[in-house]
Every structure is written in structure tokens, then in C-alpha cells.
C-alpha positions as MATLAB code, in Angstrom:
seq = 'MSTKRRNRYAQAGSQEPAAPRTTEAAKKIRTEPIRVTLDLSPTQHRALKRWCNQAAADHDLSQVPLARVLRVLGEELVADEELSERVGKRLVEMAAEDAA';
ca = [
       0.000    0.000    0.000;
       1.381    3.380   -0.866;
       2.217    6.031    1.687;
      -0.080    8.433   -0.142;
      -3.080    6.131    0.431;
      -2.194    5.585    4.099;
      -1.999    9.339    4.621;
      -5.460    9.784    3.101;
      -6.826    7.080    5.399;
      -5.210    8.721    8.427;
      -6.632   12.107    7.449;
     -10.091   10.657    6.915;
     -10.001    8.965   10.317;
      -9.035   12.165   12.102;
     -11.736   14.354   10.576;
     -15.094   15.077   12.147;
     -17.898   12.954   10.713;
     -19.695   14.570    7.821;
     -23.213   15.826    8.351;
     -25.778   13.225    7.282;
     -26.785   13.483    3.651;
     -30.415   14.220    2.968;
     -30.529   13.119   -0.656;
     -32.804   10.329   -1.807;
     -29.767    8.102   -2.385;
     -28.733    8.533    1.252;
     -32.163    7.360    2.430;
     -31.868    4.015    0.637;
     -30.775    1.037    2.666;
     -27.576   -0.536    1.403;
     -27.982   -4.238    0.693;
     -24.744   -4.976   -1.169;
     -21.761   -6.314    0.778;
     -19.062   -3.818    1.732;
     -15.503   -4.893    0.964;
     -12.995   -4.542    3.767;
      -9.297   -5.119    3.228;
      -6.814   -6.148    5.868;
      -3.030   -6.146    5.718;
      -1.501   -9.009    7.698;
       2.116   -9.794    8.358;
       3.283  -13.022    6.717;
       3.442  -14.606   10.181;
      -0.140  -13.609   11.031;
      -1.406  -14.801    7.651;
       0.397  -18.132    7.931;
      -0.990  -18.717   11.450;
      -4.547  -17.888   10.382;
      -4.348  -20.060    7.259;
      -2.949  -22.911    9.378;
      -5.902  -22.457   11.752;
      -8.339  -22.557    8.812;
      -6.753  -25.731    7.457;
      -6.845  -27.394   10.883;
     -10.483  -26.331   11.392;
     -11.372  -27.853    8.023;
      -9.720  -31.135    9.022;
     -11.248  -31.102   12.521;
     -14.781  -30.523   11.220;
     -14.492  -32.698    8.102;
     -14.905  -29.747    5.727;
     -13.198  -29.468    2.366;
     -12.000  -25.966    3.256;
     -12.507  -23.103    5.679;
     -11.967  -19.780    3.892;
     -10.219  -17.083    5.911;
     -12.840  -14.525    4.855;
     -15.585  -16.677    6.380;
     -13.616  -16.971    9.633;
     -13.201  -13.186    9.778;
     -16.946  -12.704    9.182;
     -17.749  -15.086   12.047;
     -15.242  -13.313   14.291;
     -16.906   -9.979   13.505;
     -20.325  -11.390   14.380;
     -18.987  -12.860   17.617;
     -17.268   -9.589   18.510;
     -20.446   -7.533   18.368;
     -22.582  -10.244   20.036;
     -20.293  -11.252   22.908;
     -19.767   -8.536   25.518;
     -16.859  -10.344   27.200;
     -15.040  -10.774   23.898;
     -15.756   -7.146   23.041;
     -14.189   -6.008   26.316;
     -11.101   -8.193   25.788;
     -10.612   -6.833   22.282;
     -11.114   -3.273   23.532;
      -8.411   -3.773   26.165;
      -6.024   -5.178   23.560;
      -6.671   -2.161   21.330;
      -5.843    0.206   24.208;
      -2.629   -1.734   24.891;
      -1.669   -1.621   21.201;
      -2.340    2.125   21.064;
      -0.089    2.638   24.096;
       2.666    0.570   22.446;
       2.321    2.602   19.233;
       2.581    5.856   21.187;
       5.729    4.727   23.017;
];
């Protein structure tokens, strides 16, 4: 990913949210999936793919796609308060490490 793109993302994240749009298009409910990209280190990717392969073997599935695992994790994160708190604490720790 280019530095230029990262800078735009950082700027967008630090800006105040835009005022809600009042156009007809803004009133429509989005039904199409929204693509999210994630950059992983080779070590993280290898560990997750290994987990997927082991899960497929453990549950007698032909494959377990990483994208499906990440979708399930997202659903669990918003549904499970304990998990949400643990993830929140990890994010605070990571932010402190980044600041140091």
C-alpha cells in the first residue's frame, strides 16, 4: 500500500464525521456487501491459514476460507460482551505501544 493512500486514510479517520446526507440516495438502505481489506504480516497470515486448514480437518470440511472466519469473528465480537471487552483492552494496549 502506498504512503499516499495511508496518509489519506489517516486524514479521513481524524476528521469530524460529515453531516448526514439528505438526498434520496442517502435514504436508501444498502444491501450490497461492503468490501474490507486487511493487511496481515506473513506470520499472522500463515498462522490464520494454518488455523483454517486445521479447522477444516477437525470438522471434516473441504476448506474453511479465511474470509468466512473473519466474518464469524466480527459477528462474535459484536454479540459477545466479554469478547468485546477483551478486544477493547487489547486495542488500548496496542495504542499505548504505538505511542511509546
